[in-house]
mmCIF file of C-alpha atoms and ligand atoms in Angstrom:
data_model
loop_
_atom_site.group_PDB
_atom_site.id
_atom_site.type_symbol
_atom_site.label_atom_id
_atom_site.label_comp_id
_atom_site.label_asym_id
_atom_site.label_seq_id
_atom_site.Cartn_x
_atom_site.Cartn_y
_atom_site.Cartn_z
ATOM 1 C CA MET A 84 23.593 -12.502 -6.176
ATOM 2 C CA THR A 85 24.773 -11.368 -2.790
ATOM 3 C CA SER A 86 23.332 -10.897 0.924
ATOM 4 C CA ILE A 87 23.280 -7.982 2.835
ATOM 5 C CA GLU A 88 23.235 -7.901 6.814
ATOM 6 C CA LEU A 89 22.968 -5.364 9.344
ATOM 7 C CA GLN A 90 24.326 -6.672 12.676
ATOM 8 C CA GLY A 91 23.397 -4.510 15.392
ATOM 9 C CA VAL A 92 23.473 -1.396 13.743
ATOM 10 C CA THR A 93 22.972 2.177 15.324
ATOM 11 C CA LYS A 94 23.289 5.629 14.409
ATOM 12 C CA LYS A 95 23.803 8.717 16.868
ATOM 13 C CA TYR A 96 23.998 12.266 15.807
ATOM 14 C CA GLY A 97 24.938 13.911 19.207
ATOM 15 C CA ASP A 98 22.454 12.825 21.706
ATOM 16 C CA LEU A 99 19.927 11.983 19.163
ATOM 17 C CA GLN A 100 19.555 8.223 18.467
ATOM 18 C CA VAL A 101 18.220 7.685 14.770
ATOM 19 C CA VAL A 102 18.983 4.326 14.196
ATOM 20 C CA GLN A 103 18.172 2.045 16.989
ATOM 21 C CA PRO A 104 19.801 -1.516 17.218
ATOM 22 C CA THR A 105 19.193 -2.817 13.970
ATOM 23 C CA HIS A 106 19.403 -6.418 12.762
ATOM 24 C CA LEU A 107 18.264 -7.295 9.016
ATOM 25 C CA ARG A 108 19.137 -9.862 6.716
ATOM 26 C CA VAL A 109 18.172 -9.230 2.769
ATOM 27 C CA GLU A 110 18.592 -12.515 1.078
ATOM 28 C CA PRO A 111 20.310 -12.678 -2.435
ATOM 29 C CA GLY A 112 18.156 -11.302 -5.207
ATOM 30 C CA GLU A 113 15.763 -10.204 -3.051
ATOM 31 C CA LEU A 114 13.670 -6.577 -3.341
ATOM 32 C CA VAL A 115 13.041 -5.456 0.136
ATOM 33 C CA THR A 116 11.401 -2.165 0.768
ATOM 34 C CA LEU A 117 12.096 0.147 3.816
ATOM 35 C CA LEU A 118 8.755 1.720 4.606
ATOM 36 C CA GLY A 119 8.160 4.384 7.143
ATOM 37 C CA PRO A 120 7.209 8.107 7.898
ATOM 38 C CA SER A 121 9.743 10.955 6.976
ATOM 39 C CA GLY A 122 12.342 11.177 9.830
ATOM 40 C CA SER A 123 12.162 7.377 10.611
ATOM 41 C CA GLY A 124 15.669 6.609 9.584
ATOM 42 C CA LYS A 125 15.197 4.901 6.034
ATOM 43 C CA SER A 126 17.778 6.994 4.557
ATOM 44 C CA THR A 127 20.144 6.908 7.193
ATOM 45 C CA ILE A 128 20.038 2.986 6.970
ATOM 46 C CA LEU A 129 20.724 3.330 3.107
ATOM 47 C CA SER A 130 23.483 5.432 3.479
ATOM 48 C CA ILE A 131 25.266 3.152 6.186
ATOM 49 C CA ILE A 132 25.046 0.368 3.640
ATOM 50 C CA ALA A 133 26.506 2.621 0.745
ATOM 51 C CA GLY A 134 29.233 3.614 3.131
ATOM 52 C CA LEU A 135 28.298 7.245 2.697
ATOM 53 C CA VAL A 136 27.408 7.550 6.598
ATOM 54 C CA SER A 137 29.346 5.376 9.222
ATOM 55 C CA PRO A 138 27.265 3.474 11.950
ATOM 56 C CA SER A 139 27.750 4.446 15.587
ATOM 57 C CA SER A 140 28.034 0.586 16.160
ATOM 58 C CA GLY A 141 27.438 -2.641 14.366
ATOM 59 C CA ARG A 142 28.555 -3.952 11.363
ATOM 60 C CA ILE A 143 27.538 -4.429 7.771
ATOM 61 C CA VAL A 144 28.375 -7.584 5.779
ATOM 62 C CA ILE A 145 27.970 -7.945 2.290
ATOM 63 C CA GLY A 146 27.946 -11.650 1.072
ATOM 64 C CA GLU A 147 30.893 -13.096 3.404
ATOM 65 C CA GLN A 148 32.423 -9.970 3.553
ATOM 66 C CA ASP A 149 32.509 -7.291 6.576
ATOM 67 C CA VAL A 150 32.481 -3.842 4.630
ATOM 68 C CA THR A 151 31.909 -1.833 7.946
ATOM 69 C CA TYR A 152 35.183 0.310 7.132
ATOM 70 C CA MET A 153 35.182 -0.273 3.425
ATOM 71 C CA PRO A 154 35.166 3.008 1.241
ATOM 72 C CA PRO A 155 31.851 3.453 -0.661
ATOM 73 C CA ALA A 156 33.423 3.232 -4.113
ATOM 74 C CA GLN A 157 34.779 -0.410 -3.027
ATOM 75 C CA ARG A 158 31.466 -1.406 -2.171
ATOM 76 C CA ASN A 159 30.182 -2.462 -5.876
ATOM 77 C CA ILE A 160 26.992 -0.774 -4.908
ATOM 78 C CA GLY A 161 24.772 1.085 -7.431
ATOM 79 C CA MET A 162 22.505 3.852 -6.290
ATOM 80 C CA VAL A 163 19.760 5.907 -7.202
ATOM 81 C CA PHE A 164 18.711 8.783 -4.834
ATOM 82 C CA GLN A 165 15.610 11.026 -4.922
ATOM 83 C CA ASN A 166 17.262 14.108 -6.386
ATOM 84 C CA TYR A 167 18.842 12.036 -8.880
ATOM 85 C CA ALA A 168 21.923 14.194 -9.762
ATOM 86 C CA LEU A 169 22.267 13.441 -13.485
ATOM 87 C CA PHE A 170 24.869 15.815 -15.068
ATOM 88 C CA PRO A 171 22.236 17.848 -17.037
ATOM 89 C CA HIS A 172 24.149 19.329 -19.842
ATOM 90 C CA MET A 173 25.929 15.932 -20.473
ATOM 91 C CA THR A 174 24.217 13.491 -22.970
ATOM 92 C CA VAL A 175 22.423 10.247 -21.826
ATOM 93 C CA TYR A 176 25.402 8.578 -23.225
ATOM 94 C CA ASP A 177 27.999 10.432 -20.996
ATOM 95 C CA ASN A 178 25.997 10.318 -17.851
ATOM 96 C CA VAL A 179 25.648 6.466 -17.973
ATOM 97 C CA ARG A 180 29.347 5.862 -19.226
ATOM 98 C CA PHE A 181 30.477 8.083 -16.052
ATOM 99 C CA PRO A 182 30.774 5.364 -13.530
ATOM 100 C CA LEU A 183 32.895 3.251 -16.060
ATOM 101 C CA ALA A 184 35.360 6.103 -16.986
ATOM 102 C CA ILE A 185 36.635 6.099 -13.585
ATOM 103 C CA ARG A 186 36.844 2.306 -13.515
ATOM 104 C CA LYS A 187 39.532 2.144 -16.296
ATOM 105 C CA LEU A 188 38.127 -0.285 -18.886
ATOM 106 C CA SER A 189 38.814 -0.284 -22.649
ATOM 107 C CA ARG A 190 36.947 1.763 -24.766
ATOM 108 C CA SER A 191 35.162 -1.064 -26.520
ATOM 109 C CA GLU A 192 34.226 -2.656 -23.056
ATOM 110 C CA ILE A 193 33.004 0.781 -22.135
ATOM 111 C CA GLU A 194 30.702 1.023 -25.268
ATOM 112 C CA ALA A 195 29.224 -2.381 -24.994
ATOM 113 C CA LYS A 196 28.217 -1.948 -21.531
ATOM 114 C CA VAL A 197 26.554 1.695 -21.810
ATOM 115 C CA LYS A 198 24.785 0.176 -24.766
ATOM 116 C CA ARG A 199 23.438 -2.813 -22.823
ATOM 117 C CA ALA A 200 22.489 -0.579 -19.798
ATOM 118 C CA LEU A 201 20.517 1.742 -22.317
ATOM 119 C CA GLU A 202 19.012 -1.172 -23.777
ATOM 120 C CA MET A 203 17.923 -2.548 -20.223
ATOM 121 C CA VAL A 204 16.028 0.697 -19.402
ATOM 122 C CA ARG A 205 14.584 1.120 -22.779
ATOM 123 C CA LEU A 206 16.497 4.329 -23.826
ATOM 124 C CA GLU A 207 18.515 2.675 -26.813
ATOM 125 C CA GLY A 208 18.335 5.485 -29.482
ATOM 126 C CA LEU A 209 18.275 8.599 -26.994
ATOM 127 C CA GLY A 210 22.152 8.414 -26.081
ATOM 128 C CA ASP A 211 22.765 11.663 -27.756
ATOM 129 C CA ARG A 212 20.227 13.850 -26.050
ATOM 130 C CA LYS A 213 21.008 15.997 -23.273
ATOM 131 C CA THR A 214 19.596 14.691 -20.243
ATOM 132 C CA HIS A 215 17.533 18.230 -19.455
ATOM 133 C CA GLN A 216 15.805 17.326 -22.567
ATOM 134 C CA LEU A 217 14.347 14.342 -21.059
ATOM 135 C CA SER A 218 11.203 13.593 -19.270
ATOM 136 C CA GLY A 219 10.924 12.731 -15.817
ATOM 137 C CA GLY A 220 10.464 9.306 -16.321
ATOM 138 C CA GLN A 221 13.391 9.091 -18.749
ATOM 139 C CA GLN A 222 15.615 10.807 -16.332
ATOM 140 C CA GLN A 223 14.789 8.585 -13.790
ATOM 141 C CA ARG A 224 15.797 5.694 -16.214
ATOM 142 C CA VAL A 225 19.191 7.280 -17.154
ATOM 143 C CA ALA A 226 19.750 7.364 -13.320
ATOM 144 C CA LEU A 227 18.955 3.718 -13.209
ATOM 145 C CA ALA A 228 21.284 2.713 -16.311
ATOM 146 C CA ARG A 229 23.963 4.613 -14.520
ATOM 147 C CA ALA A 230 23.233 2.656 -11.300
ATOM 148 C CA LEU A 231 23.574 -0.712 -13.186
ATOM 149 C CA VAL A 232 26.263 -0.222 -15.953
ATOM 150 C CA PHE A 233 28.943 -1.402 -13.859
ATOM 151 C CA GLU A 234 27.044 -4.525 -12.915
ATOM 152 C CA PRO A 235 26.704 -3.743 -9.057
ATOM 153 C CA ARG A 236 25.997 -6.736 -6.699
ATOM 154 C CA ILE A 237 23.402 -4.395 -4.911
ATOM 155 C CA LEU A 238 21.212 -1.763 -5.937
ATOM 156 C CA LEU A 239 20.022 0.741 -3.338
ATOM 157 C CA LEU A 240 17.356 3.053 -4.176
ATOM 158 C CA ASP A 241 16.058 6.038 -2.206
ATOM 159 C CA GLU A 242 12.510 7.237 -3.189
ATOM 160 C CA PRO A 243 13.744 6.837 -6.801
ATOM 161 C CA LEU A 244 10.230 7.618 -8.174
ATOM 162 C CA GLY A 245 9.206 10.214 -5.646
ATOM 163 C CA ALA A 246 9.320 12.958 -8.239
ATOM 164 C CA LEU A 247 7.076 11.039 -10.969
ATOM 165 C CA ASP A 248 3.432 11.464 -11.204
ATOM 166 C CA LYS A 249 1.300 8.527 -10.339
ATOM 167 C CA LYS A 250 0.849 7.126 -13.844
ATOM 168 C CA LEU A 251 4.623 7.280 -14.775
ATOM 169 C CA ARG A 252 5.559 6.095 -11.646
ATOM 170 C CA GLU A 253 3.534 2.899 -11.714
ATOM 171 C CA GLU A 254 4.679 2.398 -15.405
ATOM 172 C CA VAL A 255 8.610 2.576 -14.170
ATOM 173 C CA GLN A 256 7.657 0.510 -11.009
ATOM 174 C CA ILE A 257 6.727 -2.508 -13.219
ATOM 175 C CA GLU A 258 9.837 -2.070 -15.393
ATOM 176 C CA LEU A 259 11.911 -1.882 -12.288
ATOM 177 C CA ARG A 260 10.487 -4.815 -10.721
ATOM 178 C CA GLN A 261 11.212 -6.771 -14.035
ATOM 179 C CA LEU A 262 14.804 -5.515 -14.499
ATOM 180 C CA GLN A 263 15.774 -6.341 -10.776
ATOM 181 C CA ARG A 264 14.398 -9.969 -11.168
ATOM 182 C CA GLU A 265 16.204 -10.401 -14.735
ATOM 183 C CA LEU A 266 19.420 -9.142 -13.139
ATOM 184 C CA GLY A 267 18.977 -10.890 -9.837
ATOM 185 C CA VAL A 268 20.414 -7.776 -8.096
ATOM 186 C CA THR A 269 19.775 -7.750 -4.170
ATOM 187 C CA THR A 270 17.859 -4.384 -3.965
ATOM 188 C CA ILE A 271 16.908 -2.045 -1.168
ATOM 189 C CA LEU A 272 14.217 0.309 -1.965
ATOM 190 C CA VAL A 273 13.163 3.294 0.272
ATOM 191 C CA THR A 274 9.720 4.638 -0.077
ATOM 192 C CA HIS A 275 7.116 6.152 2.154
ATOM 193 C CA ASP A 276 4.431 5.243 -0.336
ATOM 194 C CA GLN A 277 2.902 2.047 1.153
ATOM 195 C CA GLU A 278 1.416 0.979 -2.251
ATOM 196 C CA GLU A 279 4.810 1.218 -4.008
ATOM 197 C CA ALA A 280 6.091 -0.812 -1.305
ATOM 198 C CA LEU A 281 3.188 -3.452 -1.332
ATOM 199 C CA THR A 282 3.805 -3.653 -5.446
ATOM 200 C CA LEU A 283 7.413 -4.163 -5.630
ATOM 201 C CA SER A 284 8.894 -5.839 -2.557
ATOM 202 C CA THR A 285 9.420 -9.479 -1.640
ATOM 203 C CA ARG A 286 9.464 -8.378 2.015
ATOM 204 C CA LEU A 287 8.628 -5.065 3.626
ATOM 205 C CA VAL A 288 10.601 -3.487 6.592
ATOM 206 C CA VAL A 289 8.413 -1.011 8.496
ATOM 207 C CA LEU A 290 10.312 1.536 10.598
ATOM 208 C CA ASP A 291 9.138 4.082 13.235
ATOM 209 C CA ALA A 292 11.421 6.342 14.936
ATOM 210 C CA GLY A 293 14.709 4.361 13.737
ATOM 211 C CA GLU A 294 13.184 0.984 14.812
ATOM 212 C CA ILE A 295 11.962 -1.672 12.716
ATOM 213 C CA GLN A 296 8.591 -2.645 13.884
ATOM 214 C CA GLN A 297 7.946 -5.765 11.383
ATOM 215 C CA ALA A 298 9.808 -7.286 8.678
ATOM 216 C CA ASP A 299 7.628 -9.438 6.794
ATOM 217 C CA THR A 300 6.094 -10.350 3.282
ATOM 218 C CA PRO A 301 3.388 -7.649 2.166
ATOM 219 C CA GLN A 302 0.627 -10.079 2.516
ATOM 220 C CA GLN A 303 1.804 -10.943 6.192
ATOM 221 C CA ALA A 304 2.377 -7.448 7.368
ATOM 222 C CA TYR A 305 -1.128 -6.397 5.767
ATOM 223 C CA ARG A 306 -3.066 -9.381 7.156
ATOM 224 C CA TYR A 307 -0.971 -9.799 10.575
ATOM 225 C CA PRO A 308 0.464 -6.596 11.520
ATOM 226 C CA VAL A 309 2.353 -6.932 15.026
ATOM 227 C CA ASN A 310 1.147 -3.465 16.267
ATOM 228 C CA ARG A 311 -1.239 -0.633 15.727
ATOM 229 C CA PHE A 312 1.538 1.320 13.804
ATOM 230 C CA VAL A 313 2.002 -1.034 11.174
ATOM 231 C CA ALA A 314 -1.776 -1.842 10.945
ATOM 232 C CA GLU A 315 -2.441 1.773 10.176
ATOM 233 C CA PHE A 316 0.426 2.431 8.193
ATOM 234 C CA ILE A 317 0.031 -0.241 5.656
ATOM 235 C CA GLY A 318 -3.752 0.196 4.534
ATOM 236 C CA THR A 319 -6.677 1.127 6.330
ATOM 237 C CA ALA A 320 -7.681 -0.475 9.740
ATOM 238 C CA ASN A 321 -10.770 -0.372 11.860
ATOM 239 C CA LEU A 322 -9.177 -0.774 15.318
ATOM 240 C CA TRP A 323 -11.698 -1.209 18.093
ATOM 241 C CA PRO A 324 -10.570 -1.080 21.825
ATOM 242 C CA GLY A 325 -11.407 -3.345 24.450
ATOM 243 C CA GLU A 326 -9.962 -5.980 26.922
ATOM 244 C CA VAL A 327 -8.643 -9.231 26.120
ATOM 245 C CA HIS A 328 -8.881 -12.491 28.364
ATOM 246 C CA GLY A 329 -7.856 -16.176 27.453
ATOM 247 C CA ALA A 330 -5.027 -18.134 25.841
ATOM 248 C CA ARG A 331 -3.399 -17.540 22.583
ATOM 249 C CA GLU A 332 -5.126 -19.895 20.576
ATOM 250 C CA GLU A 333 -8.540 -18.876 21.471
ATOM 251 C CA SER A 334 -8.719 -15.254 22.767
ATOM 252 C CA PHE A 335 -11.706 -13.060 23.187
ATOM 253 C CA ILE A 336 -11.928 -9.267 23.313
ATOM 254 C CA THR A 337 -14.586 -7.387 24.940
ATOM 255 C CA LEU A 338 -15.493 -4.247 23.335
ATOM 256 C CA VAL A 339 -16.620 -1.151 25.033
ATOM 257 C CA ASN A 340 -20.161 -1.830 24.670
ATOM 258 C CA GLY A 341 -19.766 -5.297 26.375
ATOM 259 C CA GLN A 342 -20.171 -7.470 23.309
ATOM 260 C CA LYS A 343 -17.453 -10.228 23.220
ATOM 261 C CA PHE A 344 -15.817 -11.491 20.069
ATOM 262 C CA SER A 345 -13.065 -13.972 19.362
ATOM 263 C CA GLY A 346 -9.639 -13.322 17.849
ATOM 264 C CA ARG A 347 -6.197 -14.452 16.838
ATOM 265 C CA SER A 348 -3.097 -12.709 17.744
ATOM 266 C CA ALA A 349 0.616 -13.298 17.069
ATOM 267 C CA GLU A 350 1.734 -13.154 20.754
ATOM 268 C CA GLN A 351 -0.207 -13.623 23.810
ATOM 269 C CA VAL A 352 -2.176 -10.311 24.388
ATOM 270 C CA ASN A 353 -3.615 -9.763 27.565
ATOM 271 C CA GLY A 354 -5.393 -6.636 29.106
ATOM 272 C CA SER A 355 -5.872 -3.644 26.783
ATOM 273 C CA ALA A 356 -5.849 -4.231 23.520
ATOM 274 C CA TYR A 357 -7.412 -3.704 19.653
ATOM 275 C CA LEU A 358 -9.632 -5.726 17.668
ATOM 276 C CA MET A 359 -8.489 -5.350 14.285
ATOM 277 C CA LEU A 360 -10.418 -5.809 10.785
ATOM 278 C CA ARG A 361 -9.636 -4.757 7.570
ATOM 279 C CA PRO A 362 -12.343 -2.970 5.590
ATOM 280 C CA GLU A 363 -12.746 -5.431 2.947
ATOM 281 C CA ASP A 364 -13.341 -8.322 5.862
ATOM 282 C CA LEU A 365 -16.460 -6.507 6.986
ATOM 283 C CA GLU A 366 -20.016 -7.401 5.879
ATOM 284 C CA VAL A 367 -22.756 -4.785 5.978
ATOM 285 C CA GLN A 368 -26.319 -6.245 6.205
ATOM 286 C CA PRO A 369 -29.536 -4.437 6.668
ATOM 287 C CA GLU A 370 -31.085 -7.295 9.003
ATOM 288 C CA PRO A 371 -30.650 -6.405 12.548
ATOM 289 C CA GLU A 372 -30.535 -10.210 13.677
ATOM 290 C CA GLY A 373 -27.211 -11.904 13.937
ATOM 291 C CA ASP A 374 -23.378 -11.881 14.809
ATOM 292 C CA GLY A 375 -21.630 -8.323 14.751
ATOM 293 C CA LEU A 376 -22.250 -4.807 15.690
ATOM 294 C CA LEU A 377 -24.946 -2.709 15.111
ATOM 295 C CA GLY A 378 -24.888 1.002 13.709
ATOM 296 C CA THR A 379 -26.111 3.503 10.898
ATOM 297 C CA VAL A 380 -24.656 4.189 7.679
ATOM 298 C CA LYS A 381 -22.654 7.784 7.821
ATOM 299 C CA ASP A 382 -21.524 8.005 4.436
ATOM 300 C CA MET A 383 -20.975 6.105 1.290
ATOM 301 C CA VAL A 384 -18.707 6.341 -1.483
ATOM 302 C CA TYR A 385 -18.688 4.577 -4.730
ATOM 303 C CA LEU A 386 -15.329 3.796 -6.178
ATOM 304 C CA GLY A 387 -16.417 2.328 -9.395
ATOM 305 C CA GLN A 388 -15.790 -1.337 -8.640
ATOM 306 C CA ASN A 389 -16.266 -0.859 -4.923
ATOM 307 C CA THR A 390 -18.424 0.981 -2.410
ATOM 308 C CA ARG A 391 -16.838 2.344 0.950
ATOM 309 C CA MET A 392 -19.010 2.973 3.732
ATOM 310 C CA HIS A 393 -18.775 4.692 6.915
ATOM 311 C CA ILE A 394 -20.799 3.399 9.721
ATOM 312 C CA GLN A 395 -21.445 4.976 13.056
ATOM 313 C CA LEU A 396 -21.565 1.868 15.570
ATOM 314 C CA ASP A 397 -23.930 2.017 18.399
ATOM 315 C CA SER A 398 -21.035 1.527 20.994
ATOM 316 C CA GLY A 399 -19.558 4.976 19.838
ATOM 317 C CA LEU A 400 -17.016 3.291 17.590
ATOM 318 C CA THR A 401 -16.962 4.008 13.901
ATOM 319 C CA ALA A 402 -16.545 1.453 10.977
ATOM 320 C CA VAL A 403 -14.988 1.448 7.440
ATOM 321 C CA ALA A 404 -16.407 -1.115 5.216
ATOM 322 C CA VAL A 405 -15.239 -1.788 1.417
ATOM 323 C CA MET A 406 -17.549 -3.824 -0.353
ATOM 324 C CA SER A 407 -17.451 -5.031 -4.059
ATOM 325 C CA GLY A 408 -20.183 -3.887 -6.549
ATOM 326 C CA VAL A 409 -22.704 -0.941 -5.770
ATOM 327 C CA ARG A 410 -24.810 -1.483 -2.584
ATOM 328 C CA SER A 411 -28.094 0.096 -2.272
ATOM 329 C CA PHE A 412 -27.859 1.430 1.340
ATOM 330 C CA THR A 413 -28.835 5.108 2.259
ATOM 331 C CA THR A 414 -27.402 7.423 4.653
ATOM 332 C CA GLY A 415 -29.052 7.054 8.032
ATOM 333 C CA GLN A 416 -30.067 3.260 7.643
ATOM 334 C CA ALA A 417 -29.794 1.026 10.405
ATOM 335 C CA VAL A 418 -27.145 -1.688 9.714
ATOM 336 C CA ARG A 419 -25.403 -4.417 11.107
ATOM 337 C CA VAL A 420 -21.724 -5.020 10.650
ATOM 338 C CA SER A 421 -20.328 -8.679 10.918
ATOM 339 C CA TRP A 422 -17.383 -10.575 9.677
ATOM 340 C CA LEU A 423 -15.857 -14.014 9.711
ATOM 341 C CA PRO A 424 -13.919 -14.994 12.928
ATOM 342 C CA GLU A 425 -10.804 -15.877 11.168
ATOM 343 C CA HIS A 426 -10.367 -12.388 10.069
ATOM 344 C CA ALA A 427 -10.325 -10.853 13.651
ATOM 345 C CA TRP A 428 -6.950 -9.967 14.619
ATOM 346 C CA LEU A 429 -5.902 -9.010 18.149
ATOM 347 C CA LEU A 430 -3.251 -6.304 18.922
ATOM 348 C CA PRO A 431 -2.041 -5.220 22.269
ATOM 349 C CA ALA A 432 -2.673 -1.672 23.073
ATOM 350 C CA GLU A 433 0.375 0.756 23.375
ATOM 351 C CA GLY A 434 2.669 0.621 26.307
ATOM 352 C CA THR A 435 1.866 -3.035 27.173
HETATM 353 N N1 ADP B 116 23.391 14.647 9.165
HETATM 354 C C1 ADP B 116 22.543 14.666 10.164
HETATM 355 N N2 ADP B 116 22.891 15.301 11.302
HETATM 356 C C2 ADP B 116 21.722 15.272 12.283
HETATM 357 N N3 ADP B 116 20.736 14.526 12.141
HETATM 358 C C3 ADP B 116 20.410 13.970 11.017
HETATM 359 C C4 ADP B 116 21.509 13.844 9.997
HETATM 360 N N4 ADP B 116 20.742 13.062 9.139
HETATM 361 C C5 ADP B 116 19.595 12.736 9.453
HETATM 362 N N5 ADP B 116 19.303 13.166 10.693
HETATM 363 C C6 ADP B 116 18.156 12.918 11.456
HETATM 364 O O1 ADP B 116 17.934 11.556 11.321
HETATM 365 C C7 ADP B 116 16.621 11.228 11.444
HETATM 366 C C8 ADP B 116 16.235 10.254 10.382
HETATM 367 O O2 ADP B 116 16.540 10.858 9.149
HETATM 368 P P1 ADP B 116 16.546 10.147 7.783
HETATM 369 O O3 ADP B 116 17.150 8.656 7.643
HETATM 370 O O4 ADP B 116 16.761 11.041 6.450
HETATM 371 O O5 ADP B 116 14.826 9.734 7.644
HETATM 372 P P2 ADP B 116 14.006 9.167 6.441
HETATM 373 O O6 ADP B 116 14.816 9.027 5.192
HETATM 374 O O7 ADP B 116 13.366 8.202 6.918
HETATM 375 O O8 ADP B 116 13.255 10.477 6.247
HETATM 376 C C9 ADP B 116 16.050 12.489 11.332
HETATM 377 O O9 ADP B 116 15.182 12.882 12.497
HETATM 378 C C10 ADP B 116 16.819 13.516 10.458
HETATM 379 O O10 ADP B 116 16.600 14.690 10.945
HETATM 380 MG MG1 MG B 117 14.907 9.933 3.337
#
């Protein structure tokens, strides 16, 4: 098992800086997800690690070794990219064998390794098929077997499941996670699908405009986002603007209607800020007396196990609440929205 380290890596194309100075360490055996909107630099960072694109500055260290100037083939990295370039008229077996053929192993070694790789992705018995005769999920697994067959120390996956429909994607996700754990291969996965990122990763790296916003466990990033971008990119967030006063341990935010609430924050927040609450942290009650904000029910959506409510608050703000079970509220009904103080999270407003 090996670590991957980006030390001050940047990338410029002409005047356009697409990767801002980036420091990131991926621990041995970790599965880290790069998550961000289209154009945020995810593929560029992956290509720099693979050696397919050279950085404008900074260093790439794999294990103890500086590989910044090492050609891609010597880096011992398995890769699966979105438009997986399998050879369509070659058999599954020959596709998986390909990386070994250029590595000059004996025929029996090659046979054993291909067999094992096909078993790993549960495609044993399909070796003689042409890859164009396979389903999308099977093709994806061939690509994975081909990336793993030479026992790489690192696996780089660039939206590998993007072409699959939801159900199949979820199946392959689970298989991928198991396989990655079994092999202990240090993995970086690129996705713009936040659910995929939350399901699969030990840590998320959220990118915006070529800059890491937050690198954290999925739970931390969801619960304690560092800014509005992360709060909204991972899940749904109620973000109510206001003014913060007070010290870090006990800060208060005054919302636009003059009501004051306590909240916690990662760093000292002062001045313009947001009070963030996740939809599942909101409690909605018909009684007007008590803590919280008053409003009326705008819309209710039953989602089987849950009910999602959209609430127009009297302060002009809106709230989204998700509650378990079926709730008997009607559209237009007056309600009160409340929350436990420990769920209130304060974020600085942009540009402060
Ligand atoms: N070869 C290139 N030449 C010029 N600009 C590029 C090149 N490759 C990528 N870019 C630009 O770099 C930015 C980041 O791209 P990319 O890493 O592919 O983003 P992502 O994978 O997050 O969608 C984009 O603005 C893209 O247009
Ligand atoms: Mg990309």
